[in-house]
mmCIF file of C-alpha atoms in Angstrom:
data_model
loop_
_atom_site.group_PDB
_atom_site.id
_atom_site.type_symbol
_atom_site.label_atom_id
_atom_site.label_comp_id
_atom_site.label_asym_id
_atom_site.label_seq_id
_atom_site.Cartn_x
_atom_site.Cartn_y
_atom_site.Cartn_z
ATOM 1 C CA MET O 9 0.000 0.000 0.000
ATOM 2 C CA ILE O 10 1.338 3.431 -0.995
ATOM 3 C CA VAL O 11 1.075 6.060 1.758
ATOM 4 C CA SER O 12 0.960 9.771 0.923
ATOM 5 C CA LEU O 13 3.801 12.075 1.964
ATOM 6 C CA ARG O 14 1.378 14.106 4.079
ATOM 7 C CA SER O 15 0.350 10.995 6.028
ATOM 8 C CA ARG O 16 3.966 9.968 6.519
ATOM 9 C CA LEU O 17 4.969 13.410 7.847
ATOM 10 C CA LEU O 18 2.018 13.643 10.219
ATOM 11 C CA LEU O 19 2.487 10.076 11.448
ATOM 12 C CA GLY O 20 6.187 10.686 11.926
ATOM 13 C CA ALA O 21 5.537 13.892 13.891
ATOM 14 C CA VAL O 22 2.959 12.168 16.121
ATOM 15 C CA LEU O 23 5.174 9.159 16.796
ATOM 16 C CA TRP O 24 8.161 11.421 17.483
ATOM 17 C CA THR O 25 6.099 13.437 19.991
ATOM 18 C CA ILE O 26 4.753 10.305 21.707
ATOM 19 C CA GLY O 27 8.237 8.798 21.906
ATOM 20 C CA LEU O 28 9.725 12.020 23.297
ATOM 21 C CA PHE O 29 6.917 12.250 25.865
ATOM 22 C CA ILE O 30 7.452 8.641 27.033
ATOM 23 C CA LEU O 31 11.207 9.111 27.326
ATOM 24 C CA THR O 32 10.668 12.304 29.315
ATOM 25 C CA LEU O 33 8.349 10.480 31.734
ATOM 26 C CA VAL O 34 10.861 7.654 32.128
ATOM 27 C CA VAL O 35 13.680 10.092 32.907
ATOM 28 C CA ILE O 36 11.588 12.100 35.370
ATOM 29 C CA THR O 37 10.330 8.934 37.093
ATOM 30 C CA ALA O 38 13.846 7.548 37.430
ATOM 31 C CA TYR O 39 15.101 10.854 38.790
ATOM 32 C CA MET O 40 12.350 11.033 41.381
ATOM 33 C CA MET O 41 12.984 7.443 42.507
ATOM 34 C CA HIS O 42 16.622 8.274 43.205
ATOM 35 C CA HIS O 43 15.828 11.711 44.675
ATOM 36 C CA PRO O 44 12.737 11.503 46.904
ATOM 37 C CA GLY O 45 12.893 15.207 47.671
ATOM 38 C CA ALA O 46 12.729 16.261 44.046
ATOM 39 C CA PRO O 47 8.905 16.753 43.875
ATOM 40 C CA LYS O 48 9.166 19.612 46.380
ATOM 41 C CA LYS O 49 11.835 21.284 44.271
ATOM 42 C CA PHE O 50 9.839 20.874 41.046
ATOM 43 C CA HIS O 51 6.614 22.080 42.696
ATOM 44 C CA GLY O 52 7.768 25.660 42.771
ATOM 45 C CA PHE O 53 9.164 25.419 39.284
ATOM 46 C CA PHE O 54 5.906 24.160 37.744
ATOM 47 C CA THR O 55 3.814 26.601 39.802
ATOM 48 C CA HIS O 56 5.408 29.479 37.903
ATOM 49 C CA SER O 57 5.634 27.691 34.529
ATOM 50 C CA LEU O 58 3.235 29.864 32.500
ATOM 51 C CA PRO O 59 6.078 31.349 30.402
ATOM 52 C CA LEU O 60 7.418 27.843 29.781
ATOM 53 C CA THR O 61 3.956 26.677 28.688
ATOM 54 C CA SER O 62 3.715 29.598 26.291
ATOM 55 C CA VAL O 63 7.096 28.696 24.802
ATOM 56 C CA GLY O 64 5.905 25.109 24.359
ATOM 57 C CA LEU O 65 2.729 26.199 22.576
ATOM 58 C CA VAL O 66 4.689 28.535 20.328
ATOM 59 C CA CYS O 67 7.070 25.702 19.404
ATOM 60 C CA LEU O 68 4.113 23.450 18.584
ATOM 61 C CA ALA O 69 2.567 26.135 16.382
ATOM 62 C CA ILE O 70 5.853 26.748 14.563
ATOM 63 C CA GLY O 71 6.317 23.013 14.061
ATOM 64 C CA VAL O 72 2.851 22.621 12.538
ATOM 65 C CA SER O 73 3.476 25.650 10.315
ATOM 66 C CA GLN O 74 6.756 24.204 9.034
ATOM 67 C CA VAL O 75 5.130 20.873 8.219
ATOM 68 C CA ARG O 76 2.307 22.613 6.361
ATOM 69 C CA ARG O 77 4.787 24.779 4.446
ATOM 70 C CA GLY O 78 6.737 21.718 3.365
ATOM 71 C CA LEU O 79 3.557 20.022 2.154
ATOM 72 C CA THR O 80 2.485 23.213 0.349
ATOM 73 C CA LEU O 81 5.752 23.270 -1.614
ATOM 74 C CA ILE O 82 5.171 19.661 -2.700
ATOM 75 C CA LYS O 83 1.637 20.557 -3.790
ATOM 76 C CA GLN O 84 2.987 23.593 -5.647
ATOM 77 C CA LEU O 85 5.513 21.405 -7.480
ATOM 78 C CA ARG O 86 2.731 19.056 -8.544
ATOM 79 C CA SER O 87 0.661 21.999 -9.797
ATOM 80 C CA ARG O 88 3.545 23.375 -11.871
ATOM 81 C CA LEU O 89 4.302 19.960 -13.324
ATOM 82 C CA GLY O 90 0.639 19.836 -14.367
ATOM 83 C CA ALA O 91 1.029 23.242 -16.015
ATOM 84 C CA VAL O 92 3.963 21.904 -18.048
ATOM 85 C CA HIS O 93 1.981 18.820 -19.040
ATOM 86 C CA GLN O 94 -1.024 20.907 -20.116
ATOM 87 C CA GLY O 95 1.117 23.282 -22.155
ATOM 88 C CA HIS O 96 0.870 26.398 -19.963
ATOM 89 C CA ASP O 97 4.594 26.440 -19.129
ATOM 90 C CA SER O 98 7.721 25.067 -20.766
ATOM 91 C CA ARG O 99 9.617 24.481 -17.510
ATOM 92 C CA VAL O 100 9.029 24.041 -13.775
ATOM 93 C CA GLU O 101 9.429 27.424 -12.091
ATOM 94 C CA GLY O 102 10.024 28.239 -8.443
ATOM 95 C CA GLN O 103 12.441 27.604 -5.582
ATOM 96 C CA TYR O 104 12.162 24.385 -3.570
ATOM 97 C CA PRO O 105 13.859 22.755 -0.537
ATOM 98 C CA THR O 106 17.410 21.519 -0.989
ATOM 99 C CA GLU O 107 16.220 17.903 -1.166
ATOM 100 C CA ILE O 108 13.858 18.688 -4.081
ATOM 101 C CA GLN O 109 15.606 21.494 -5.995
ATOM 102 C CA PRO O 110 18.198 19.173 -7.661
ATOM 103 C CA LEU O 111 15.335 17.014 -8.968
ATOM 104 C CA VAL O 112 13.573 20.112 -10.352
ATOM 105 C CA ASP O 113 16.819 21.324 -11.981
ATOM 106 C CA ASP O 114 17.395 17.920 -13.608
ATOM 107 C CA LEU O 115 13.799 17.860 -14.837
ATOM 108 C CA ASN O 116 14.134 21.321 -16.401
ATOM 109 C CA ALA O 117 17.395 20.285 -18.034
ATOM 110 C CA LEU O 118 15.681 17.199 -19.460
ATOM 111 C CA LEU O 119 12.807 19.325 -20.816
ATOM 112 C CA ALA O 120 15.258 21.745 -22.440
ATOM 113 C CA HIS O 121 17.245 18.878 -23.986
ATOM 114 C CA ARG O 122 14.088 17.251 -25.303
ATOM 115 C CA GLU O 123 12.904 20.509 -26.844
ATOM 116 C CA GLN O 124 16.283 20.994 -28.514
ATOM 117 C CA MET O 125 16.215 17.465 -29.950
ATOM 118 C CA VAL O 126 12.683 17.970 -31.245
ATOM 119 C CA ARG O 127 13.683 21.211 -32.965
ATOM 120 C CA ARG O 128 16.583 19.454 -34.660
ATOM 121 C CA ALA O 129 14.299 16.640 -35.827
ATOM 122 C CA VAL O 130 11.782 19.101 -37.264
ATOM 123 C CA ALA O 131 14.560 21.030 -38.989
ATOM 124 C CA LYS O 132 15.896 17.802 -40.538
ATOM 125 C CA ALA O 133 12.397 16.881 -41.714
ATOM 126 C CA GLY O 134 12.000 20.320 -43.251
ATOM 127 C CA ASP O 135 15.367 20.051 -45.011
ATOM 128 C CA LEU O 136 14.418 16.639 -46.371
ATOM 129 C CA ALA O 137 11.075 17.930 -47.633
ATOM 130 C CA HIS O 138 12.756 20.907 -49.307
ATOM 131 C CA GLY O 139 15.358 18.647 -50.899
ATOM 132 C CA LEU O 140 12.646 16.416 -52.356
ATOM 133 C CA LYS O 141 10.406 19.206 -53.619
ATOM 134 C CA THR O 142 13.040 20.602 -55.958
ATOM 135 C CA PRO O 143 13.495 17.323 -57.927
ATOM 136 C CA LEU O 144 9.704 16.916 -57.989
ATOM 137 C CA ALA O 145 9.371 20.369 -59.532
ATOM 138 C CA VAL O 146 11.942 19.387 -62.177
ATOM 139 C CA LEU O 147 10.001 16.191 -62.954
ATOM 140 C CA THR O 148 6.787 18.211 -63.296
ATOM 141 C CA HIS O 149 8.496 20.542 -65.734
ATOM 142 C CA GLU O 150 9.776 17.598 -67.788
ATOM 143 C CA ALA O 151 6.276 16.110 -67.828
ATOM 144 C CA GLU O 152 4.909 19.373 -69.201
ATOM 145 C CA ARG O 153 7.558 19.324 -71.915
ATOM 146 C CA ALA O 154 6.698 15.732 -72.760
ATOM 147 C CA GLU O 155 3.013 16.643 -73.060
ATOM 148 C CA SER O 156 3.821 19.577 -75.332
ATOM 149 C CA GLN O 157 5.724 17.166 -77.590
ATOM 150 C CA GLY O 158 2.752 14.846 -77.880
ATOM 151 C CA HIS O 159 3.671 12.245 -75.245
ATOM 152 C CA THR O 160 0.403 12.684 -73.385
ATOM 153 C CA GLU O 161 0.191 9.301 -71.676
ATOM 154 C CA VAL O 162 3.782 9.476 -70.408
ATOM 155 C CA ALA O 163 3.228 13.031 -69.165
ATOM 156 C CA ARG O 164 0.069 12.040 -67.286
ATOM 157 C CA ALA O 165 1.799 9.064 -65.679
ATOM 158 C CA ILE O 166 4.703 11.214 -64.519
ATOM 159 C CA CYS O 167 2.420 13.970 -63.209
ATOM 160 C CA GLY O 168 0.330 11.421 -61.332
ATOM 161 C CA GLN O 169 3.354 9.903 -59.609
ATOM 162 C CA VAL O 170 4.856 13.336 -58.876
ATOM 163 C CA GLU O 171 1.613 14.476 -57.286
ATOM 164 C CA ARG O 172 1.482 11.294 -55.226
ATOM 165 C CA MET O 173 5.049 11.830 -53.993
ATOM 166 C CA ARG O 174 4.344 15.471 -53.217
ATOM 167 C CA ARG O 175 1.336 14.490 -51.112
ATOM 168 C CA GLN O 176 3.381 11.915 -49.246
ATOM 169 C CA VAL O 177 6.094 14.497 -48.518
ATOM 170 C CA ASP O 178 3.516 16.951 -47.174
ATOM 171 C CA TYR O 179 1.810 14.171 -45.225
ATOM 172 C CA HIS O 180 4.919 12.942 -43.398
ATOM 173 C CA LEU O 181 6.216 16.465 -42.857
ATOM 174 C CA ALA O 182 2.937 17.359 -41.174
ATOM 175 C CA GLN O 183 3.235 14.228 -39.021
ATOM 176 C CA ALA O 184 6.782 15.107 -37.960
ATOM 177 C CA ARG O 185 5.757 18.662 -37.138
ATOM 178 C CA ALA O 186 2.761 17.503 -35.117
ATOM 179 C CA ALA O 187 4.804 14.908 -33.222
ATOM 180 C CA ALA O 188 7.278 17.636 -32.333
ATOM 181 C CA SER O 189 4.509 20.003 -31.258
ATOM 182 C CA GLY O 190 2.880 17.355 -29.105
ATOM 183 C CA ALA O 191 6.214 16.640 -27.417
ATOM 184 C CA THR O 192 7.000 20.315 -26.821
ATOM 185 C CA PRO O 193 5.508 21.835 -23.652
ATOM 186 C CA GLY O 194 3.630 25.082 -24.258
ATOM 187 C CA ALA O 195 2.160 24.189 -27.662
ATOM 188 C CA ARG O 196 -1.252 25.865 -27.962
ATOM 189 C CA CYS O 197 -3.271 28.179 -30.169
ATOM 190 C CA MET O 198 -6.590 30.008 -30.253
ATOM 191 C CA VAL O 199 -9.291 28.233 -32.242
ATOM 192 C CA ALA O 200 -11.179 31.359 -33.322
ATOM 193 C CA VAL O 201 -8.081 32.956 -34.871
ATOM 194 C CA SER O 202 -7.434 29.896 -37.030
ATOM 195 C CA ALA O 203 -11.105 29.407 -37.948
ATOM 196 C CA GLU O 204 -11.622 33.012 -39.040
ATOM 197 C CA ALA O 205 -8.428 33.124 -41.115
ATOM 198 C CA LEU O 206 -9.263 29.846 -42.860
ATOM 199 C CA THR O 207 -12.822 31.016 -43.501
ATOM 200 C CA ARG O 208 -11.550 34.086 -45.348
ATOM 201 C CA THR O 209 -9.216 31.915 -47.401
ATOM 202 C CA MET O 210 -11.954 29.434 -48.332
ATOM 203 C CA LEU O 211 -14.363 32.199 -49.339
ATOM 204 C CA ARG O 212 -11.728 33.576 -51.716
ATOM 205 C CA LEU O 213 -10.985 30.124 -53.168
ATOM 206 C CA HIS O 214 -14.675 29.349 -53.736
ATOM 207 C CA ASP O 215 -15.974 32.853 -54.444
ATOM 208 C CA SER O 216 -17.413 31.837 -57.812
ATOM 209 C CA ARG O 217 -19.881 29.452 -56.153
ATOM 210 C CA GLY O 218 -21.473 31.951 -53.767
ATOM 211 C CA LEU O 219 -20.912 29.839 -50.644
ATOM 212 C CA THR O 220 -21.522 31.122 -47.136
ATOM 213 C CA ILE O 221 -19.487 29.953 -44.131
ATOM 214 C CA ASP O 222 -20.971 30.499 -40.675
ATOM 215 C CA VAL O 223 -18.483 30.551 -37.791
ATOM 216 C CA ASP O 224 -19.658 29.950 -34.225
ATOM 217 C CA VAL O 225 -16.426 29.645 -32.208
ATOM 218 C CA ALA O 226 -15.846 31.212 -28.792
ATOM 219 C CA ALA O 227 -13.001 33.719 -28.754
ATOM 220 C CA ASP O 228 -11.432 32.300 -25.560
ATOM 221 C CA GLN O 229 -11.181 28.650 -26.650
ATOM 222 C CA ALA O 230 -7.646 27.303 -27.105
ATOM 223 C CA VAL O 231 -6.256 23.866 -27.934
ATOM 224 C CA ARG O 232 -2.923 22.179 -27.147
ATOM 225 C CA CYS O 233 -1.663 22.334 -30.700
ATOM 226 C CA GLN O 234 0.603 24.397 -32.921
ATOM 227 C CA ARG O 235 -1.174 26.951 -35.101
ATOM 228 C CA GLU O 236 0.086 25.480 -38.395
ATOM 229 C CA ASP O 237 -1.142 22.015 -37.405
ATOM 230 C CA LEU O 238 -4.593 23.258 -36.445
ATOM 231 C CA ASP O 239 -4.678 25.098 -39.782
ATOM 232 C CA GLU O 240 -3.710 21.839 -41.507
ATOM 233 C CA MET O 241 -6.512 19.862 -39.849
ATOM 234 C CA LEU O 242 -9.262 22.465 -39.934
ATOM 235 C CA GLY O 243 -8.212 23.617 -43.404
ATOM 236 C CA ASN O 244 -8.601 20.113 -44.826
ATOM 237 C CA LEU O 245 -12.041 19.741 -43.252
ATOM 238 C CA LEU O 246 -13.179 23.135 -44.518
ATOM 239 C CA ASP O 247 -11.790 22.513 -48.003
ATOM 240 C CA ASN O 248 -13.644 19.207 -48.281
ATOM 241 C CA ALA O 249 -16.845 20.801 -46.987
ATOM 242 C CA CYS O 250 -16.598 23.699 -49.449
ATOM 243 C CA LYS O 251 -15.919 21.374 -52.382
ATOM 244 C CA TRP O 252 -19.136 19.462 -51.801
ATOM 245 C CA ALA O 253 -21.423 22.048 -50.181
ATOM 246 C CA ARG O 254 -24.333 23.331 -52.240
ATOM 247 C CA SER O 255 -24.624 26.693 -50.537
ATOM 248 C CA CYS O 256 -23.543 26.689 -46.879
ATOM 249 C CA VAL O 257 -20.812 25.456 -44.537
ATOM 250 C CA ARG O 258 -20.892 25.874 -40.761
ATOM 251 C CA ILE O 259 -18.119 25.716 -38.146
ATOM 252 C CA ALA O 260 -19.030 25.419 -34.470
ATOM 253 C CA SER O 261 -17.064 24.587 -31.342
ATOM 254 C CA THR O 262 -17.892 23.457 -27.819
ATOM 255 C CA ARG O 263 -15.861 22.580 -24.753
ATOM 256 C CA THR O 264 -16.539 19.162 -23.221
ATOM 257 C CA ASN O 265 -14.587 17.303 -20.514
ATOM 258 C CA GLY O 266 -11.296 19.101 -21.056
ATOM 259 C CA ALA O 267 -11.491 18.999 -24.856
ATOM 260 C CA ILE O 268 -12.512 21.358 -27.635
ATOM 261 C CA VAL O 269 -14.858 19.757 -30.169
ATOM 262 C CA LEU O 270 -14.864 21.424 -33.595
ATOM 263 C CA VAL O 271 -17.769 20.521 -35.875
ATOM 264 C CA VAL O 272 -17.756 21.285 -39.615
ATOM 265 C CA ASP O 273 -21.101 20.781 -41.396
ATOM 266 C CA ASP O 274 -21.968 21.078 -45.083
ATOM 267 C CA ASP O 275 -25.191 20.740 -47.066
ATOM 268 C CA GLY O 276 -23.705 18.594 -49.842
ATOM 269 C CA PRO O 277 -24.534 15.040 -50.945
ATOM 270 C CA GLY O 278 -22.653 13.442 -48.039
ATOM 271 C CA ILE O 279 -20.532 10.299 -47.829
ATOM 272 C CA ALA O 280 -21.984 6.813 -47.572
ATOM 273 C CA ALA O 281 -21.684 5.353 -44.081
ATOM 274 C CA SER O 282 -19.766 2.364 -45.450
ATOM 275 C CA LEU O 283 -17.011 4.670 -46.765
ATOM 276 C CA ARG O 284 -16.551 6.978 -43.767
ATOM 277 C CA ASP O 285 -14.069 4.784 -41.944
ATOM 278 C CA ALA O 286 -12.223 3.989 -45.176
ATOM 279 C CA VAL O 287 -11.406 7.614 -46.027
ATOM 280 C CA LEU O 288 -9.869 8.068 -42.588
ATOM 281 C CA GLN O 289 -7.520 5.088 -42.837
ATOM 282 C CA ARG O 290 -3.798 5.567 -43.291
ATOM 283 C CA GLY O 291 -2.557 4.762 -46.761
ATOM 284 C CA VAL O 292 -6.024 4.760 -48.351
ATOM 285 C CA ARG O 293 -6.347 7.092 -51.297
ATOM 286 C CA ALA O 294 -9.441 9.140 -50.745
ATOM 287 C CA ASP O 295 -10.181 9.441 -54.462
ATOM 288 C CA GLU O 296 -10.499 5.659 -54.516
ATOM 289 C CA ALA O 297 -12.681 5.468 -51.410
ATOM 290 C CA ALA O 298 -14.854 8.529 -51.949
ATOM 291 C CA PRO O 299 -14.268 10.776 -54.972
ATOM 292 C CA GLY O 300 -13.175 14.289 -54.129
ATOM 293 C CA SER O 301 -12.847 13.884 -50.372
ATOM 294 C CA GLY O 302 -9.047 14.166 -50.611
ATOM 295 C CA LEU O 303 -6.080 12.569 -48.891
ATOM 296 C CA GLY O 304 -6.408 15.314 -46.298
ATOM 297 C CA LEU O 305 -8.814 13.318 -44.137
ATOM 298 C CA ALA O 306 -6.142 10.710 -43.413
ATOM 299 C CA ILE O 307 -3.734 13.534 -42.551
ATOM 300 C CA VAL O 308 -6.317 15.041 -40.205
ATOM 301 C CA ARG O 309 -6.744 11.713 -38.442
ATOM 302 C CA ASP O 310 -3.023 11.175 -37.897
ATOM 303 C CA LEU O 311 -2.440 14.740 -36.707
ATOM 304 C CA ALA O 312 -5.389 14.576 -34.319
ATOM 305 C CA GLU O 313 -4.180 11.286 -32.836
ATOM 306 C CA LEU O 314 -0.670 12.661 -32.350
ATOM 307 C CA TYR O 315 -2.169 15.418 -30.212
ATOM 308 C CA GLY O 316 -4.336 12.981 -28.269
ATOM 309 C CA GLY O 317 -7.485 13.907 -30.198
ATOM 310 C CA SER O 318 -9.773 12.245 -32.711
ATOM 311 C CA ILE O 319 -11.750 12.783 -35.928
ATOM 312 C CA ALA O 320 -15.088 11.228 -36.855
ATOM 313 C CA LEU O 321 -17.555 11.591 -39.731
ATOM 314 C CA ASP O 322 -21.318 11.554 -39.387
ATOM 315 C CA ASP O 323 -24.491 12.829 -41.029
ATOM 316 C CA SER O 324 -24.993 16.571 -40.927
ATOM 317 C CA ARG O 325 -28.311 18.154 -40.038
ATOM 318 C CA ALA O 326 -27.873 20.221 -43.198
ATOM 319 C CA GLY O 327 -27.917 17.020 -45.241
ATOM 320 C CA GLY O 328 -24.221 16.574 -46.000
ATOM 321 C CA VAL O 329 -21.265 15.454 -43.876
ATOM 322 C CA ARG O 330 -20.481 16.394 -40.308
ATOM 323 C CA ALA O 331 -16.770 16.233 -39.426
ATOM 324 C CA ARG O 332 -16.174 16.167 -35.669
ATOM 325 C CA LEU O 333 -12.610 17.093 -34.656
ATOM 326 C CA GLN O 334 -11.723 16.775 -30.955
ATOM 327 C CA LEU O 335 -8.490 18.195 -29.497
ATOM 328 C CA PRO O 336 -7.192 18.719 -25.927
ATOM 329 C CA ALA O 337 -8.246 22.076 -24.493
ATOM 330 C CA VAL O 338 -5.938 24.629 -22.929
ATOM 331 C CA ASP O 339 -7.096 27.287 -20.464
ATOM 332 C CA GLY O 340 -6.267 30.921 -20.963
ATOM 333 C CA ASP O 341 -4.837 33.141 -23.640
ATOM 334 C CA PRO O 342 -1.427 32.013 -24.930
ATOM 335 C CA ASN O 343 -0.346 35.665 -25.108
ATOM 336 C CA SER O 344 -1.018 36.249 -21.422
#
C-alpha cells in the first residue's frame, strides 16, 4: 500500500512526539525514585511555569506551520508539473527545498534537452522535404515538356506519380511537425483565430460558387496544438466541406470534458456510411474510397491522434457530412 507524503509526515511527527513524551516520563520517574525530595523542588518550578507553557505552545505552532509549508511546496511542485503537461509552461518554475531542488533542476534540463532534440528533428524533416520538392518540380516541368511534344500518356503518368510523392512528402512532414509540437511543452493556439483566417481563405478560393461559411467559435477557446497544425486539420475539413457544399458550410465549437470539439457541417450530398471509416484510414487514397474527399482526411486523423485527439464523420443536419474534430483544451490566452 502506498502512503501519501502528508500521512507519513504527520504520522512521523505524532510518533516522534509520543516517543519524546514517554522518554521524558521515564527520565523524570527515574530521577524522582533516586531523589525523593525532588517533587518539592519541582513544585515551585511548575507553579510558575506559565512562560514555559507559552514557549511550548509557540514551538508546537511553529512546528505545525513548518510541516504545512513543506507540504504546500510539494503541492505547488505538482501543480507546476501539471502546467507543463497541459502546455501552460515550458519548464518548472520556483524555488524548492534543498532535497527537491536538484530534482527540479534535472527535470528542467531534461525538458530543455528534449525541446532541442525535437527542434533538430523538425529542422531535418524540413530540409528533407525541401530537398525532395526541388526534384519533384523538375520532374513536373519535364512532364509538361513531354506533353507539349505529344507524349500525353507518359506526361500524365509522370504527373500522377509526382503528385502522389508530393502528397506523401507533405503528409509525413505534417506528421513530424505535429509529433514535435505534441512533445513540446507550451504548444497551444486560439481556435477562433485559425477558424476566421481559414474562412476568409476558403471564401476567396470558392468565391465563384457563392458559398456562405458560418463561424460559431468562442473567442477564448484554445487547444494544445501548434497553429500550423490546427490550420492543416481544420483547413482540410473546410476545403472538403466547401468542395461538396451546395450553398452553406458551418463551423461550431464546444468545450466538453477538457477537450474542444470542432464541428464542420456542409449541405452537400454526403458520404456513404460504409465509406466513412475507409477515407480516414492511413494509406487509403481518398479518391479511390470517396471521390473528391481528398487525402487530407487521413492527414487530419493522424495529426489529431498525435495530439491525443480524434476525428469522426457523421451525417450533418444540413444534409451533407459532419466532421467532428476533438483536441485537448488549454485554459487561458497564450499571449497572457
